[in-house]
Coordinates of C-alpha atoms in Angstrom, one line a residue:
X1 CA 9.1 11.3 6.5
X2 CA 7.9 11.3 2.9
X3 CA 10.8 11.2 0.5
X4 CA 10.2 13.3 -2.6
X5 CA 11.4 11.6 -5.9
X6 CA 14.6 13.4 -6.8
X7 CA 17.4 13.6 -9.4
X8 CA 18.4 10.0 -8.4
X9 CA 15.3 8.6 -9.9
X10 CA 16.0 6.4 -12.9
X11 CA 19.3 8.0 -13.6
X12 CA 21.0 4.5 -13.7
X13 CA 23.8 6.6 -12.2
X14 CA 27.5 5.9 -12.9
X15 CA 29.0 3.9 -10.2
X16 CA 30.2 6.9 -8.0
X17 CA 27.1 8.0 -6.1
X18 CA 28.5 10.8 -4.0
X19 CA 26.1 13.3 -5.6
X20 CA 23.1 11.4 -4.4
X21 CA 21.0 12.5 -1.5
X22 CA 21.6 10.2 1.5
X23 CA 18.8 7.6 1.9
X24 CA 18.7 5.0 4.7
X25 CA 18.2 1.5 3.4
X26 CA 15.2 -0.1 4.9
X27 CA 14.2 -3.4 6.4
X28 CA 16.9 -5.2 8.3
X29 CA 16.7 -8.7 6.8
X30 CA 17.2 -11.6 9.1
X31 CA 20.7 -13.1 8.8
X32 CA 21.1 -15.6 6.0
X33 CA 24.2 -17.6 5.7
X34 CA 26.5 -17.1 2.7
X35 CA 26.3 -20.3 0.7
X36 CA 28.6 -21.6 -2.0
X37 CA 27.3 -22.2 -5.5
X38 CA 27.1 -25.6 -7.0
X39 CA 26.1 -26.5 -10.6
X40 CA 23.1 -24.3 -11.3
X41 CA 19.9 -24.9 -13.1
X42 CA 21.4 -23.7 -16.3
X43 CA 24.1 -26.4 -16.1
X44 CA 26.9 -23.9 -15.7
X45 CA 30.3 -24.7 -14.2
X46 CA 30.5 -24.6 -10.4
X47 CA 33.1 -23.0 -8.2
X48 CA 34.3 -25.3 -5.5
X49 CA 34.2 -24.1 -1.8
X50 CA 37.4 -22.4 -0.8
X51 CA 38.4 -21.9 -4.4
X52 CA 40.5 -18.9 -3.5
X53 CA 41.9 -20.5 -0.4
X54 CA 40.2 -20.8 3.0
X55 CA 41.6 -17.5 4.3
X56 CA 40.6 -15.4 1.4
X57 CA 37.2 -17.1 1.0
X58 CA 36.4 -16.6 4.7
X59 CA 37.3 -12.9 4.4
X60 CA 35.2 -12.5 1.3
X61 CA 32.2 -14.3 3.0
X62 CA 32.5 -11.9 6.0
X63 CA 32.9 -8.8 3.9
X64 CA 30.0 -9.5 1.6
X65 CA 27.7 -10.4 4.4
X66 CA 28.7 -7.4 6.5
X67 CA 27.9 -5.0 3.6
X68 CA 24.6 -6.8 2.9
X69 CA 23.5 -6.4 6.5
X70 CA 24.7 -2.9 6.9
X71 CA 23.1 -1.7 3.7
X72 CA 19.9 -3.6 4.1
X73 CA 20.4 -5.6 0.9
X74 CA 17.8 -8.4 0.7
X75 CA 19.9 -10.7 -1.5
X76 CA 23.2 -10.7 -3.4
X77 CA 25.0 -13.1 -5.7
X78 CA 28.7 -12.7 -6.4
X79 CA 31.0 -14.2 -9.0
X80 CA 34.7 -13.7 -8.9
X81 CA 37.1 -15.5 -11.3
X82 CA 40.9 -15.1 -11.0
X83 CA 42.9 -17.3 -13.4
X84 CA 45.7 -19.1 -11.6
X85 CA 44.2 -18.4 -8.2
X86 CA 40.7 -19.8 -8.3
X87 CA 37.2 -18.5 -8.1
X88 CA 34.5 -17.4 -5.6
X89 CA 30.8 -17.8 -6.5
X90 CA 28.4 -17.2 -3.6
X91 CA 24.9 -16.1 -2.9
X92 CA 23.6 -14.6 0.4
X93 CA 20.3 -13.3 1.7
X94 CA 16.9 -13.8 0.1
X95 CA 15.5 -13.6 -3.4
X96 CA 12.0 -12.9 -2.0
X97 CA 11.4 -11.1 1.3
X98 CA 7.9 -12.5 1.6
X99 CA 8.6 -16.2 1.1
X100 CA 12.2 -16.0 2.4
X101 CA 13.3 -18.0 -0.6
X102 CA 17.2 -17.8 -0.6
X103 CA 19.1 -15.9 -3.2
X104 CA 21.0 -18.2 -5.6
X105 CA 23.5 -17.8 -8.3
X106 CA 21.4 -18.9 -11.2
X107 CA 18.6 -16.3 -11.2
X108 CA 17.8 -13.9 -14.0
X109 CA 18.2 -10.2 -13.1
X110 CA 17.3 -6.9 -14.6
X111 CA 20.7 -5.4 -15.5
X112 CA 19.7 -1.8 -16.0
X113 CA 22.5 0.3 -17.5
X114 CA 24.6 -2.7 -18.4
X115 CA 22.3 -2.7 -21.4
X116 CA 24.4 0.2 -22.6
X117 CA 27.4 -2.1 -23.2
X118 CA 25.2 -4.2 -25.5
X119 CA 23.7 -1.2 -27.4
X120 CA 27.1 0.4 -28.0
X121 CA 28.6 -2.9 -29.1
X122 CA 25.7 -3.2 -31.6
X123 CA 26.4 0.4 -32.8
X124 CA 30.1 -0.4 -33.2
X125 CA 29.3 -3.5 -35.2
X126 CA 27.7 -1.1 -37.7
X127 CA 30.9 1.0 -37.6
X128 CA 32.9 -2.1 -38.5
X129 CA 30.3 -2.8 -41.3
X130 CA 31.1 0.7 -42.6
X131 CA 27.5 1.6 -42.5
X132 CA 28.0 4.5 -40.0
X133 CA 30.8 6.6 -38.6
X134 CA 31.3 7.6 -35.0
X135 CA 31.7 11.2 -36.0
X136 CA 28.4 11.3 -38.0
X137 CA 25.9 13.9 -36.5
X138 CA 22.9 12.4 -34.9
X139 CA 20.7 14.6 -37.1
X140 CA 21.7 12.4 -40.1
X141 CA 19.7 9.6 -38.5
X142 CA 17.2 11.1 -36.1
X143 CA 15.3 14.3 -36.6
X144 CA 14.3 16.8 -33.9
X145 CA 17.3 16.4 -31.6
X146 CA 18.3 19.7 -30.0
X147 CA 21.6 20.8 -31.6
X148 CA 21.6 17.5 -33.4
X149 CA 23.8 18.8 -36.3
X150 CA 26.7 19.3 -33.8
X151 CA 26.1 16.2 -31.6
X152 CA 27.9 13.1 -33.0
X153 CA 27.3 9.4 -32.3
X154 CA 30.6 9.5 -30.5
X155 CA 29.4 12.3 -28.2
X156 CA 26.3 10.2 -27.4
X157 CA 28.2 7.0 -26.7
X158 CA 30.8 8.8 -24.4
X159 CA 28.1 10.7 -22.5
X160 CA 29.3 14.1 -23.8
X161 CA 26.3 15.3 -25.9
X162 CA 25.0 17.9 -23.5
X163 CA 21.4 16.6 -24.0
X164 CA 19.3 16.8 -20.9
X165 CA 18.6 13.3 -19.3
X166 CA 14.9 12.6 -19.8
X167 CA 14.9 10.4 -16.7
X168 CA 15.7 13.5 -14.6
X169 CA 12.7 15.3 -15.8
X170 CA 10.1 15.7 -13.0
X171 CA 7.1 15.1 -15.3
X172 CA 8.7 11.9 -16.5
X173 CA 9.3 10.7 -12.9
X174 CA 5.7 11.5 -11.9
X175 CA 4.2 9.9 -15.0
X176 CA 6.2 6.7 -14.6
X177 CA 5.8 6.3 -10.8
X178 CA 2.0 7.0 -11.1
X179 CA 1.8 3.9 -13.3
X180 CA 5.0 1.8 -13.4
X181 CA 3.3 -0.8 -15.6
X182 CA 2.6 1.6 -18.5
X183 CA 4.6 1.2 -21.7
X184 CA 6.7 4.0 -23.1
X185 CA 8.1 4.4 -26.7
X186 CA 11.6 5.8 -27.3
X187 CA 10.2 8.9 -28.8
X188 CA 7.9 9.5 -25.8
X189 CA 10.7 9.3 -23.3
X190 CA 13.0 11.5 -25.4
X191 CA 10.3 14.2 -25.5
X192 CA 10.6 14.7 -21.7
X193 CA 14.3 15.5 -22.2
X194 CA 14.0 17.5 -25.4
X195 CA 11.8 20.1 -23.7
X196 CA 14.8 21.2 -21.7
X197 CA 17.7 23.3 -23.0
X198 CA 21.0 21.4 -23.6
X199 CA 23.3 21.6 -20.6
X200 CA 26.6 22.2 -22.4
X201 CA 28.3 22.3 -25.8
X202 CA 28.9 18.8 -27.2
X203 CA 32.2 17.3 -26.3
X204 CA 33.0 19.7 -23.5
X205 CA 31.8 17.8 -20.4
X206 CA 30.7 14.5 -19.1
X207 CA 27.1 14.0 -18.1
X208 CA 25.5 10.6 -17.7
X209 CA 22.3 10.7 -19.7
X210 CA 19.9 7.9 -20.7
X211 CA 18.8 10.2 -23.6
X212 CA 22.1 9.4 -25.4
X213 CA 21.5 5.7 -25.5
X214 CA 17.9 5.9 -26.5
X215 CA 19.1 7.8 -29.5
X216 CA 21.7 5.2 -30.3
X217 CA 19.0 2.6 -30.2
X218 CA 17.1 4.5 -32.8
X219 CA 20.2 4.8 -35.0
X220 CA 20.6 1.1 -34.9
X221 CA 17.0 0.6 -36.0
X222 CA 17.3 3.3 -38.8
X223 CA 20.5 1.9 -40.3
X224 CA 19.9 -1.8 -39.8
X225 CA 16.2 -1.9 -40.7
X226 CA 15.6 -4.1 -37.7
X227 CA 14.3 -3.7 -34.2
X228 CA 17.1 -2.8 -31.8
X229 CA 16.3 -5.9 -29.8
X230 CA 16.5 -8.2 -32.8
X231 CA 19.7 -6.6 -34.1
X232 CA 21.4 -6.9 -30.6
X233 CA 20.2 -10.5 -30.4
X234 CA 21.6 -11.6 -33.8
X235 CA 24.8 -9.5 -34.0
X236 CA 25.8 -9.4 -30.3
X237 CA 24.1 -12.0 -28.1
X238 CA 24.4 -14.9 -30.5
X239 CA 28.1 -14.4 -31.4
X240 CA 28.9 -13.9 -27.7
X241 CA 27.1 -17.2 -26.9
X242 CA 24.8 -15.5 -24.3
X243 CA 21.9 -17.8 -24.2
X244 CA 20.4 -16.4 -21.0
X245 CA 20.5 -12.7 -22.0
X246 CA 17.5 -11.0 -23.5
X247 CA 16.0 -7.6 -24.5
X248 CA 12.3 -7.7 -23.3
X249 CA 9.6 -5.8 -25.1
X250 CA 7.6 -5.3 -21.9
X251 CA 7.6 -6.5 -18.2
X252 CA 8.2 -10.2 -19.1
X253 CA 10.8 -11.7 -16.8
X254 CA 12.0 -15.4 -17.2
X255 CA 12.0 -17.8 -14.3
X256 CA 13.8 -18.1 -12.0
X257 CA 14.3 -14.5 -10.9
X258 CA 14.7 -12.6 -7.7
X259 CA 12.0 -10.1 -6.5
X260 CA 13.3 -6.5 -6.7
X261 CA 12.8 -3.8 -4.1
X262 CA 13.0 0.0 -4.5
X263 CA 12.1 3.1 -2.6
X264 CA 12.0 5.1 -5.9
X265 CA 8.2 5.5 -5.4
X266 CA 5.8 8.5 -5.1
X267 CA 5.5 7.8 -1.4
X268 CA 9.1 7.0 -0.7
X269 CA 8.0 3.7 0.8
X270 CA 9.7 0.5 -0.3
X271 CA 7.8 -1.4 -3.0
X272 CA 8.2 -4.6 -5.0
X273 CA 9.2 -3.4 -8.5
X274 CA 9.8 -6.9 -10.0
X275 CA 7.1 -6.5 -12.7
X276 CA 7.4 -2.9 -13.5
X277 CA 7.6 -2.3 -17.2
X278 CA 11.2 -1.4 -18.2
X279 CA 10.3 -0.1 -21.6
X280 CA 11.0 3.5 -20.4
X281 CA 14.7 2.4 -20.3
X282 CA 14.7 0.6 -23.6
X283 CA 18.2 0.6 -25.2
X284 CA 19.6 2.4 -22.2
X285 CA 18.6 -0.1 -19.5
X286 CA 15.9 -2.7 -20.2
X287 CA 17.8 -5.9 -20.6
X288 CA 17.9 -9.1 -18.5
X289 CA 20.7 -11.5 -17.9
X290 CA 22.2 -13.8 -15.3
X291 CA 25.5 -14.2 -13.4
X292 CA 27.1 -16.7 -15.8
X293 CA 26.3 -14.9 -19.0
X294 CA 27.6 -11.7 -17.5
X295 CA 30.8 -13.5 -16.6
X296 CA 31.3 -14.3 -20.3
X297 CA 30.3 -10.9 -21.4
X298 CA 32.7 -9.1 -19.0
X299 CA 35.8 -10.4 -20.9
X300 CA 34.1 -10.1 -24.3
X301 CA 33.2 -6.5 -24.0
X302 CA 36.5 -5.5 -22.3
X303 CA 38.8 -7.2 -24.8
X304 CA 36.7 -6.5 -27.9
X305 CA 36.2 -10.0 -29.1
X306 CA 33.3 -9.0 -31.3
X307 CA 34.9 -5.9 -32.8
X308 CA 37.9 -5.0 -35.0
X309 CA 41.0 -3.9 -33.0
X310 CA 40.7 -0.3 -34.2
X311 CA 37.1 0.0 -33.2
X312 CA 37.8 -1.5 -29.8
X313 CA 40.7 1.0 -29.4
X314 CA 38.2 3.8 -30.0
X315 CA 35.8 2.2 -27.5
X316 CA 38.5 2.1 -24.8
X317 CA 39.6 5.7 -25.3
X318 CA 38.7 6.7 -21.7
X319 CA 38.0 10.3 -20.8
X320 CA 37.6 12.0 -17.4
X321 CA 34.2 11.9 -15.8
X322 CA 34.8 14.3 -12.9
X323 CA 34.8 11.4 -10.5
X324 CA 38.3 10.6 -9.3
X325 CA 39.6 7.2 -10.4
X326 CA 36.7 6.7 -12.9
X327 CA 36.9 7.4 -16.7
X328 CA 34.4 6.7 -19.5
X329 CA 34.8 5.5 -23.0
X330 CA 32.1 4.5 -25.5
X331 CA 29.4 2.9 -23.3
X332 CA 32.0 1.5 -21.0
X333 CA 34.0 2.7 -18.0
X334 CA 37.2 2.1 -16.1
X335 CA 37.3 2.2 -12.3
X336 CA 40.4 1.3 -10.4
X337 CA 41.7 -0.5 -13.5
X338 CA 38.5 -2.6 -13.8
X339 CA 36.7 -2.2 -17.2
X340 CA 33.0 -2.7 -17.7
X341 CA 29.8 -1.2 -16.5
X342 CA 27.3 -1.2 -13.7
X343 CA 23.5 -1.2 -13.8
X344 CA 20.7 0.3 -11.7
X345 CA 17.0 0.1 -12.3
X346 CA 14.3 0.2 -9.7
X347 CA 14.6 -3.0 -7.6
X348 CA 17.9 -4.2 -9.0
X349 CA 21.6 -3.4 -9.3
X350 CA 24.5 -5.2 -11.1
X351 CA 28.2 -4.8 -11.7
X352 CA 30.1 -6.6 -14.5
X353 CA 33.8 -5.7 -14.8
X354 CA 37.1 -7.2 -16.0
X355 CA 40.6 -6.5 -14.8
X356 CA 43.0 -6.9 -17.8
X357 CA 46.2 -7.0 -15.7
X358 CA 44.9 -10.0 -13.7
X359 CA 42.5 -11.4 -16.3
X360 CA 40.0 -11.3 -13.5
X361 CA 36.2 -11.0 -13.8
X362 CA 33.8 -9.7 -11.2
X363 CA 30.0 -9.9 -11.5
X364 CA 27.5 -8.8 -8.8
X365 CA 23.7 -9.0 -8.8
X366 CA 21.5 -7.4 -6.1
X367 CA 17.8 -7.3 -5.7
X368 CA 17.6 -3.7 -4.5
X369 CA 18.7 -0.3 -5.7
X370 CA 18.1 1.5 -2.3
X371 CA 21.1 3.6 -1.6
X372 CA 23.0 3.4 1.8
X373 CA 24.6 6.6 3.1
X374 CA 24.2 8.1 -0.4
X375 CA 26.0 5.3 -2.2
X376 CA 24.9 2.6 -4.6
X377 CA 24.7 -0.8 -2.8
X378 CA 26.5 -2.5 -5.7
X379 CA 29.4 -0.2 -5.3
X380 CA 29.7 -0.9 -1.6
X381 CA 29.8 -4.7 -2.3
X382 CA 32.3 -4.4 -5.2
X383 CA 34.6 -2.1 -3.2
X384 CA 34.6 -4.5 -0.3
X385 CA 35.5 -7.4 -2.5
X386 CA 38.2 -5.7 -4.5
X387 CA 39.8 -4.3 -1.4
X388 CA 40.5 -7.9 -0.4
X389 CA 41.5 -9.6 -3.7
X390 CA 43.0 -6.7 -5.7
X391 CA 44.1 -4.0 -3.2
X392 CA 46.0 -2.2 -5.9
X393 CA 42.9 -2.1 -8.1
X394 CA 39.9 -1.1 -5.9
X395 CA 36.6 -0.6 -7.7
X396 CA 35.0 2.8 -6.9
X397 CA 37.7 3.8 -4.5
X398 CA 36.1 6.5 -2.2
X399 CA 37.4 10.0 -2.4
X400 CA 40.0 10.6 0.4
X401 CA 38.6 12.9 3.1
X402 CA 39.8 16.5 2.9

């Protein structure tokens, strides 16, 4: 049956996906053994087999592979680092369903909404520079924003602006899916959202909206005088020593990378979305990284290494989202005690989170965004892993049945 593109399309939804229409993941991939990571092509550190003990490692191998098969995930790479206990770095499945090339732990990946953590960090660098204030109205920097005099930069970063998400507009969905290679400018995508009425008064509710982060990207450019990509590179990526993370201007994608698969298409059929142009997501979701850079970033963003203590405190002021167990700060969330963000863009999903109580880091990269039983595949994998290693801190704990 033809699946009509819906509100899920390009929303880069927050990790709880209960509101999404159930979609059955396609293509039962042939079984591929879970294989441990060695030293990768980027010369990163390796995690020895059985790093968390044979029993725990075997349970994780089984859990990850079971979720991958059940959800129809082509390939997944997992990195889990727990100081004092060891680590678990594994890849399973395939990076390319045509060639059957195996998934590995050194591939570049489109990180979708994890981009938001970099954009908001760049914005907060300007706060620390005293060039902007979080309670400045967006109208001071960008003209034409509906109710812009009453929407602050803080409202935008915490997803409480009330601006309609451009990526939920049917015309945007149709225009993008009709030609996924076309470029979009920030102003073009915002126009799709601005034609709708605002959904609530600023600060009164939580609504995940890519429109918010596109506007923050424009603020960064207005105040810094530089392209958002350049400012993020020089003020965030370089100081964080992230040599394999980038903000592309178009569909460019460094090698090696996994092929990405999505059913967010006009026909509802699965397509290879690897080379789709992510410019429509810009400062809300266009960036690229890899497992080892994301490992470093998880702790950096959660502990505020690049920011002043006061600014980091503002960032981690978590507010309710309406999803039990999940709260949201300034471009960052907390789920079951884990702090960080997830990402979803057609063909790819990621999770990068840090657990302060255990100083543990979890990074996931998947080469599909096709939901299973209405849930994000990355959430299914992260939940299965944390149920084993941190049962008191389960990522995206499902809502108890009524």
